PDB file of C-alpha atoms in Angstrom:
ATOM      1  CA  GLU A1369       6.994  17.804  -6.329  1.00 96.00           C
ATOM      2  CA  VAL A1370       4.247  15.574  -4.272  1.00 97.00           C
ATOM      3  CA  GLN A1371       5.590  15.065  -0.749  1.00 98.00           C
ATOM      4  CA  LEU A1372       3.891  12.688   2.196  1.00 98.00           C
ATOM      5  CA  VAL A1373       5.739  13.039   5.535  1.00 98.00           C
ATOM      6  CA  GLU A1374       4.203  10.955   8.419  1.00 98.00           C
ATOM      7  CA  SER A1375       5.265  11.596  12.156  1.00 98.00           C
ATOM      8  CA  GLY A1376       3.856  10.566  15.395  1.00 98.00           C
ATOM      9  CA  GLY A1377       5.287   7.174  15.673  1.00 98.00           C
ATOM     10  CA  GLY A1378       6.906   5.623  18.902  1.00 98.00           C
ATOM     11  CA  LEU A1379       6.842   3.121  21.393  1.00 98.00           C
ATOM     12  CA  VAL A1380       3.707   2.447  23.497  1.00 98.00           C
ATOM     13  CA  GLN A1381       2.349  -0.073  25.693  1.00 98.00           C
ATOM     14  CA  PRO A1382      -0.363  -2.592  25.100  1.00 98.00           C
ATOM     15  CA  GLY A1383      -3.724  -0.403  25.399  1.00 98.00           C
ATOM     16  CA  GLY A1384      -2.260   2.569  24.869  1.00 98.00           C
ATOM     17  CA  SER A1385      -3.006   5.354  22.476  1.00 98.00           C
ATOM     18  CA  LEU A1386      -0.742   7.124  19.706  1.00 98.00           C
ATOM     19  CA  ARG A1387      -1.785   9.533  16.900  1.00 98.00           C
ATOM     20  CA  LEU A1388      -0.044   9.590  13.541  1.00 98.00           C
ATOM     21  CA  SER A1389       0.060  12.626  11.282  1.00 98.00           C
ATOM     22  CA  CYS A1390       0.818  12.892   7.639  1.00 98.00           C
ATOM     23  CA  THR A1391       1.197  16.286   6.101  1.00 98.00           C
ATOM     24  CA  ALA A1392       1.267  16.432   2.621  1.00 98.00           C
ATOM     25  CA  SER A1393       2.696  19.087  -0.195  1.00 98.00           C
ATOM     26  CA  GLY A1394       3.081  19.788  -3.680  1.00 98.00           C
ATOM     27  CA  PHE A1395      -0.780  18.812  -4.664  1.00 98.00           C
ATOM     28  CA  SER A1396      -4.196  19.738  -4.071  1.00 97.00           C
ATOM     29  CA  PHE A1397      -4.697  17.714  -0.620  1.00 98.00           C
ATOM     30  CA  ARG A1398      -8.393  18.162  -0.605  1.00 97.00           C
ATOM     31  CA  SER A1399      -8.805  16.640  -4.186  1.00 97.00           C
ATOM     32  CA  HIS A1400      -7.733  13.073  -3.129  1.00 97.00           C
ATOM     33  CA  TRP A1401      -8.953  10.106  -1.008  1.00 98.00           C
ATOM     34  CA  MET A1402      -6.370   9.323   1.200  1.00 98.00           C
ATOM     35  CA  SER A1403      -5.041   5.966   3.097  1.00 98.00           C
ATOM     36  CA  TRP A1404      -2.886   4.368   6.011  1.00 98.00           C
ATOM     37  CA  VAL A1405      -1.504   1.163   4.977  1.00 98.00           C
ATOM     38  CA  ARG A1406       1.198  -0.763   7.423  1.00 98.00           C
ATOM     39  CA  LEU A1407       3.835  -3.173   7.260  1.00 98.00           C
ATOM     40  CA  ALA A1408       4.359  -5.659  10.291  1.00 98.00           C
ATOM     41  CA  PRO A1409       8.017  -7.145  11.136  1.00 97.00           C
ATOM     42  CA  GLY A1410       7.989 -10.264   8.760  1.00 95.00           C
ATOM     43  CA  LYS A1411       4.604  -9.706   7.217  1.00 97.00           C
ATOM     44  CA  GLY A1412       3.302  -7.984   4.122  1.00 97.00           C
ATOM     45  CA  LEU A1413       1.563  -4.882   3.350  1.00 98.00           C
ATOM     46  CA  GLU A1414      -1.938  -4.188   5.393  1.00 98.00           C
ATOM     47  CA  TRP A1415      -4.385  -1.327   3.996  1.00 98.00           C
ATOM     48  CA  VAL A1416      -5.731  -0.106   7.446  1.00 98.00           C
ATOM     49  CA  ALA A1417      -8.018   2.594   6.369  1.00 98.00           C
ATOM     50  CA  ASN A1418      -9.094   5.495   3.968  1.00 98.00           C
ATOM     51  CA  ILE A1419     -10.933   8.727   3.799  1.00 98.00           C
ATOM     52  CA  LYS A1420     -12.914  10.963   1.130  1.00 97.00           C
ATOM     53  CA  GLN A1421     -11.833  13.909   0.216  1.00 97.00           C
ATOM     54  CA  ASP A1422     -14.253  15.970   2.530  1.00 97.00           C
ATOM     55  CA  GLY A1423     -13.967  13.522   5.529  1.00 97.00           C
ATOM     56  CA  SER A1424     -17.752  12.277   4.591  1.00 97.00           C
ATOM     57  CA  GLU A1425     -17.198   8.690   4.460  1.00 97.00           C
ATOM     58  CA  LYS A1426     -14.106   6.654   5.967  1.00 98.00           C
ATOM     59  CA  ASN A1427     -13.335   3.030   5.623  1.00 98.00           C
ATOM     60  CA  TYR A1428     -11.610   0.492   7.827  1.00 98.00           C
ATOM     61  CA  VAL A1429      -9.930  -2.946   7.700  1.00 98.00           C
ATOM     62  CA  ASP A1430     -12.059  -5.175  10.187  1.00 98.00           C
ATOM     63  CA  SER A1431      -8.866  -5.985  12.752  1.00 98.00           C
ATOM     64  CA  VAL A1432      -9.135  -1.738  13.388  1.00 98.00           C
ATOM     65  CA  LYS A1433     -12.528  -1.103  13.356  1.00 98.00           C
ATOM     66  CA  GLY A1434     -13.549   0.511  16.941  1.00 98.00           C
ATOM     67  CA  ARG A1435     -10.300   0.947  17.866  1.00 98.00           C
ATOM     68  CA  PHE A1436      -8.438   3.279  15.237  1.00 98.00           C
ATOM     69  CA  THR A1437     -10.144   6.772  13.833  1.00 98.00           C
ATOM     70  CA  ILE A1438      -9.095   8.255  10.465  1.00 98.00           C
ATOM     71  CA  SER A1439      -9.531  11.954   9.826  1.00 98.00           C
ATOM     72  CA  ARG A1440      -8.264  15.036   7.957  1.00 98.00           C
ATOM     73  CA  ASP A1441      -7.929  18.669   7.949  1.00 98.00           C
ATOM     74  CA  ASN A1442      -7.829  19.959   4.719  1.00 98.00           C
ATOM     75  CA  ALA A1443      -6.969  23.675   5.552  1.00 98.00           C
ATOM     76  CA  LYS A1444      -3.365  22.195   6.735  1.00 98.00           C
ATOM     77  CA  ASP A1445      -3.312  19.314   4.205  1.00 98.00           C
ATOM     78  CA  SER A1446      -2.931  16.990   6.779  1.00 98.00           C
ATOM     79  CA  LEU A1447      -4.077  13.279   7.721  1.00 98.00           C
ATOM     80  CA  TYR A1448      -4.407  11.688  10.840  1.00 98.00           C
ATOM     81  CA  LEU A1449      -4.897   8.356  12.519  1.00 98.00           C
ATOM     82  CA  GLN A1450      -5.812   7.915  16.064  1.00 98.00           C
ATOM     83  CA  MET A1451      -5.082   4.774  17.457  1.00 98.00           C
ATOM     84  CA  ASP A1452      -6.458   3.616  20.716  1.00 98.00           C
ATOM     85  CA  SER A1453      -6.383   0.530  22.719  1.00 98.00           C
ATOM     86  CA  LEU A1454      -2.988  -0.512  20.570  1.00 98.00           C
ATOM     87  CA  ARG A1455      -2.166  -4.165  20.735  1.00 98.00           C
ATOM     88  CA  ASP A1456       1.308  -6.231  19.940  1.00 98.00           C
ATOM     89  CA  GLU A1457      -0.050  -6.925  16.593  1.00 98.00           C
ATOM     90  CA  ASP A1458      -0.296  -3.309  15.618  1.00 98.00           C
ATOM     91  CA  THR A1459       3.806  -3.085  15.818  1.00 98.00           C
ATOM     92  CA  ALA A1460       4.436  -2.134  12.111  1.00 98.00           C
ATOM     93  CA  ILE A1461       5.563   0.942  10.149  1.00 98.00           C
ATOM     94  CA  TYR A1462       2.864   2.899   9.131  1.00 98.00           C
ATOM     95  CA  TYR A1463       2.702   4.776   5.540  1.00 98.00           C
ATOM     96  CA  CYS A1464       0.003   7.615   4.400  1.00 98.00           C
ATOM     97  CA  ALA A1465      -0.445   7.158   0.676  1.00 98.00           C
ATOM     98  CA  ARG A1466      -2.385   9.059  -1.828  1.00 98.00           C
ATOM     99  CA  GLU A1467      -5.041   7.445  -3.910  1.00 97.00           C
ATOM    100  CA  TRP A1468      -5.463   8.267  -7.368  1.00 94.00           C
ATOM    101  CA  GLY A1469      -8.018   7.067 -10.263  1.00 88.00           C
ATOM    102  CA  ALA A1470      -9.086   3.562  -9.820  1.00 87.00           C
ATOM    103  CA  SER A1471      -7.973   3.772  -5.845  1.00 90.00           C
ATOM    104  CA  TYR A1472      -4.393   2.615  -6.309  1.00 95.00           C
ATOM    105  CA  PHE A1473      -1.853   4.329  -4.364  1.00 98.00           C
ATOM    106  CA  ASP A1474       0.870   6.562  -6.590  1.00 97.00           C
ATOM    107  CA  TYR A1475       2.524   8.506  -3.519  1.00 98.00           C
ATOM    108  CA  TRP A1476       3.833   7.141  -0.144  1.00 98.00           C
ATOM    109  CA  GLY A1477       5.428   8.692   2.828  1.00 98.00           C
ATOM    110  CA  GLN A1478       8.671   7.457   4.193  1.00 98.00           C
ATOM    111  CA  GLY A1479       6.601   5.579   6.776  1.00 98.00           C
ATOM    112  CA  THR A1480       6.847   6.049  10.735  1.00 98.00           C
ATOM    113  CA  LEU A1481       7.386   3.179  13.174  1.00 98.00           C
ATOM    114  CA  VAL A1482       4.839   2.085  15.690  1.00 98.00           C
ATOM    115  CA  THR A1483       5.876  -0.097  18.650  1.00 98.00           C
ATOM    116  CA  VAL A1484       3.460  -1.943  20.633  1.00 98.00           C
ATOM    117  CA  SER A1485       5.243  -3.315  23.931  1.00 97.00           C
ATOM    118  CA  SER A1486       5.479  -3.542  27.484  1.00 95.00           C
TER     119      SER A1486
ATOM    120  CA  ASP B 493     -13.666  -9.110   1.873  1.00 97.00           C
ATOM    121  CA  ILE B 494     -11.622 -10.163  -1.074  1.00 98.00           C
ATOM    122  CA  GLN B 495      -8.636 -12.244  -0.408  1.00 98.00           C
ATOM    123  CA  MET B 496      -5.561 -12.076  -2.872  1.00 98.00           C
ATOM    124  CA  THR B 497      -2.934 -14.745  -3.113  1.00 98.00           C
ATOM    125  CA  GLN B 498       0.233 -14.245  -4.913  1.00 98.00           C
ATOM    126  CA  SER B 499       2.822 -17.013  -6.268  1.00 97.00           C
ATOM    127  CA  PRO B 500       5.428 -18.071  -5.566  1.00 97.00           C
ATOM    128  CA  SER B 501       6.398 -16.218  -2.586  1.00 97.00           C
ATOM    129  CA  SER B 502       9.997 -16.253  -3.087  1.00 97.00           C
ATOM    130  CA  LEU B 503      11.649 -16.543  -6.250  1.00 96.00           C
ATOM    131  CA  SER B 504      15.688 -16.934  -7.274  1.00 96.00           C
ATOM    132  CA  ALA B 505      16.510 -15.881 -10.427  1.00 96.00           C
ATOM    133  CA  SER B 506      19.506 -14.184 -12.488  1.00 96.00           C
ATOM    134  CA  VAL B 507      20.464 -10.966 -14.313  1.00 96.00           C
ATOM    135  CA  GLY B 508      18.758 -11.159 -17.539  1.00 96.00           C
ATOM    136  CA  ASP B 509      16.029 -13.934 -16.788  1.00 97.00           C
ATOM    137  CA  ARG B 510      12.421 -13.040 -17.440  1.00 97.00           C
ATOM    138  CA  VAL B 511      10.172 -13.566 -14.653  1.00 97.00           C
ATOM    139  CA  THR B 512       6.317 -13.710 -13.844  1.00 98.00           C
ATOM    140  CA  ILE B 513       4.507 -13.305 -10.731  1.00 98.00           C
ATOM    141  CA  THR B 514       1.426 -14.399 -10.403  1.00 98.00           C
ATOM    142  CA  CYS B 515      -1.740 -12.948  -8.318  1.00 98.00           C
ATOM    143  CA  ARG B 516      -5.144 -14.443  -8.081  1.00 98.00           C
ATOM    144  CA  ALA B 517      -8.252 -12.633  -6.713  1.00 98.00           C
ATOM    145  CA  SER B 518     -10.892 -14.758  -4.406  1.00 98.00           C
ATOM    146  CA  GLN B 519     -13.570 -12.975  -6.689  1.00 98.00           C
ATOM    147  CA  SER B 520     -13.971 -11.285  -9.972  1.00 98.00           C
ATOM    148  CA  ILE B 521     -12.462  -7.574  -9.402  1.00 98.00           C
ATOM    149  CA  SER B 522     -12.378  -6.500 -13.114  1.00 97.00           C
ATOM    150  CA  SER B 523      -8.923  -4.925 -13.824  1.00 97.00           C
ATOM    151  CA  TYR B 524      -8.681  -3.545 -10.285  1.00 97.00           C
ATOM    152  CA  LEU B 525      -5.166  -4.777  -9.768  1.00 98.00           C
ATOM    153  CA  ASN B 526      -2.229  -3.026  -9.104  1.00 98.00           C
ATOM    154  CA  TRP B 527       1.420  -3.900  -8.361  1.00 98.00           C
ATOM    155  CA  TYR B 528       4.297  -2.335  -5.994  1.00 98.00           C
ATOM    156  CA  GLN B 529       7.857  -2.990  -5.625  1.00 98.00           C
ATOM    157  CA  GLN B 530       9.322  -2.758  -2.293  1.00 98.00           C
ATOM    158  CA  LYS B 531      12.805  -2.312  -0.964  1.00 98.00           C
ATOM    159  CA  PRO B 532      14.094  -2.976   2.498  1.00 96.00           C
ATOM    160  CA  GLY B 533      13.931   0.269   4.363  1.00 96.00           C
ATOM    161  CA  LYS B 534      11.847   2.348   1.738  1.00 98.00           C
ATOM    162  CA  ALA B 535       8.350   2.913   0.747  1.00 98.00           C
ATOM    163  CA  PRO B 536       6.386   1.026  -1.631  1.00 98.00           C
ATOM    164  CA  LYS B 537       6.591   2.373  -5.560  1.00 98.00           C
ATOM    165  CA  LEU B 538       3.693   1.606  -7.865  1.00 98.00           C
ATOM    166  CA  LEU B 539       4.695  -0.233 -10.762  1.00 98.00           C
ATOM    167  CA  ILE B 540       1.378  -1.097 -12.651  1.00 98.00           C
ATOM    168  CA  TYR B 541      -2.141   0.411 -12.180  1.00 98.00           C
ATOM    169  CA  VAL B 542      -5.401  -1.249 -13.531  1.00 97.00           C
ATOM    170  CA  ALA B 543      -3.590  -4.457 -13.968  1.00 98.00           C
ATOM    171  CA  SER B 544      -1.472  -3.358 -17.255  1.00 98.00           C
ATOM    172  CA  SER B 545      -1.064   0.605 -16.956  1.00 98.00           C
ATOM    173  CA  LEU B 546       2.736   1.310 -16.615  1.00 98.00           C
ATOM    174  CA  GLN B 547       3.342   4.353 -13.988  1.00 97.00           C
ATOM    175  CA  SER B 548       4.994   6.797 -15.407  1.00 97.00           C
ATOM    176  CA  GLY B 549       8.702   6.572 -14.791  1.00 97.00           C
ATOM    177  CA  VAL B 550       8.779   2.774 -14.831  1.00 98.00           C
ATOM    178  CA  PRO B 551      10.921   1.028 -17.320  1.00 98.00           C
ATOM    179  CA  SER B 552       9.308  -0.751 -19.767  1.00 98.00           C
ATOM    180  CA  ARG B 553      10.634  -4.496 -18.751  1.00 98.00           C
ATOM    181  CA  PHE B 554       7.609  -4.216 -16.432  1.00 98.00           C
ATOM    182  CA  SER B 555       4.530  -5.207 -17.900  1.00 98.00           C
ATOM    183  CA  GLY B 556       1.025  -6.475 -15.960  1.00 98.00           C
ATOM    184  CA  SER B 557      -1.717  -8.310 -17.757  1.00 98.00           C
ATOM    185  CA  GLY B 558      -4.955 -10.160 -16.852  1.00 98.00           C
ATOM    186  CA  SER B 559      -8.642  -9.377 -15.615  1.00 98.00           C
ATOM    187  CA  GLY B 560     -11.314 -10.836 -13.297  1.00 98.00           C
ATOM    188  CA  THR B 561      -9.630 -13.482 -11.137  1.00 98.00           C
ATOM    189  CA  ASP B 562      -6.274 -13.823 -12.597  1.00 98.00           C
ATOM    190  CA  PHE B 563      -3.381 -11.580 -13.190  1.00 98.00           C
ATOM    191  CA  THR B 564       0.556 -11.843 -13.730  1.00 98.00           C
ATOM    192  CA  LEU B 565       3.453  -9.037 -13.508  1.00 98.00           C
ATOM    193  CA  THR B 566       6.029  -9.685 -15.857  1.00 98.00           C
ATOM    194  CA  ILE B 567       9.719  -8.246 -15.962  1.00 98.00           C
ATOM    195  CA  SER B 568      11.321  -9.220 -19.114  1.00 96.00           C
ATOM    196  CA  SER B 569      14.686  -9.048 -18.124  1.00 96.00           C
ATOM    197  CA  LEU B 570      15.907  -8.563 -14.788  1.00 96.00           C
ATOM    198  CA  GLN B 571      18.323  -5.832 -13.484  1.00 96.00           C
ATOM    199  CA  PRO B 572      20.176  -5.594 -10.547  1.00 94.00           C
ATOM    200  CA  GLU B 573      18.053  -2.956  -8.861  1.00 95.00           C
ATOM    201  CA  ASP B 574      14.786  -5.194  -9.526  1.00 97.00           C
ATOM    202  CA  PHE B 575      15.584  -7.425  -6.713  1.00 93.00           C
ATOM    203  CA  ALA B 576      13.186  -6.676  -4.137  1.00 97.00           C
ATOM    204  CA  THR B 577       9.564  -7.797  -2.785  1.00 98.00           C
ATOM    205  CA  TYR B 578       6.473  -7.664  -4.879  1.00 98.00           C
ATOM    206  CA  TYR B 579       2.734  -6.914  -3.766  1.00 98.00           C
ATOM    207  CA  CYS B 580      -0.445  -7.145  -6.010  1.00 98.00           C
ATOM    208  CA  GLN B 581      -3.082  -4.862  -4.694  1.00 98.00           C
ATOM    209  CA  GLN B 582      -6.989  -5.317  -5.306  1.00 98.00           C
ATOM    210  CA  SER B 583      -8.646  -1.639  -5.259  1.00 97.00           C
ATOM    211  CA  TYR B 584     -11.986  -2.774  -6.566  1.00 97.00           C
ATOM    212  CA  SER B 585     -13.781  -2.782  -2.980  1.00 97.00           C
ATOM    213  CA  THR B 586     -12.984  -1.882   0.286  1.00 96.00           C
ATOM    214  CA  PRO B 587     -11.269  -3.000   2.341  1.00 97.00           C
ATOM    215  CA  TYR B 588      -8.609  -3.121  -0.044  1.00 98.00           C
ATOM    216  CA  SER B 589      -5.969  -6.306   0.105  1.00 98.00           C
ATOM    217  CA  PHE B 590      -2.538  -6.730  -0.684  1.00 98.00           C
ATOM    218  CA  GLY B 591      -1.039 -10.383  -1.774  1.00 98.00           C
ATOM    219  CA  GLN B 592       1.256 -11.475   0.754  1.00 98.00           C
ATOM    220  CA  GLY B 593       4.150 -10.622  -1.288  1.00 98.00           C
ATOM    221  CA  THR B 594       6.684 -12.046  -3.802  1.00 98.00           C
ATOM    222  CA  LYS B 595      10.486 -11.416  -2.569  1.00 98.00           C
ATOM    223  CA  LEU B 596      12.775 -11.737  -5.591  1.00 97.00           C
ATOM    224  CA  GLU B 597      16.018 -12.775  -5.200  1.00 95.00           C
ATOM    225  CA  ILE B 598      19.594 -12.953  -6.908  1.00 87.00           C
ATOM    226  CA  LYS B 599      20.653 -16.454  -7.701  1.00 87.00           C
TER     227      LYS B 599
END
């Protein structure tokens, strides 16, 4: 059974940092692109970033470029999102998602809540 | 960047109704269009991929169509468990983007 489990969310002050983790099981993690997607309160889904199987290629939405860094450790079946210089508007539930085929997201974690507030 | 526009933003319907949600891309995305369902407090669930392919385990009352810039998701006969928010998503190019969502409510 494919499982994605996020952790690392919490309350942080504006300008602070947080590192999210996503642990995968039930599939060959090293064979898939992986993404982070977020859902802000009262808003819709927003794709944040993705990373190629070997970590050699990374893409970001403009609003997080230069502040967020996606990475992975295939030996640990884990995906990460380092979030720096956090802003109020980064408050959201963050989901990790597996990409498959034509880059659709076929499996999602349960999400971890990040709250940026003073 | 590709913008995705869904309509309507909200929709009231009854059990048994046929419902159609529309998604338009700001440029051609071929068939790189996917649909998700999200219920409150839950992760999104993939329903349809590459415009018209039904994800395994998804009931056949869900269907998708379209190509280029205009796409539709149709639910042929609404069931109580279908009341949720629906999102389209383009996977043609990064940054991937979602529509703003369509909230389907019980009439």
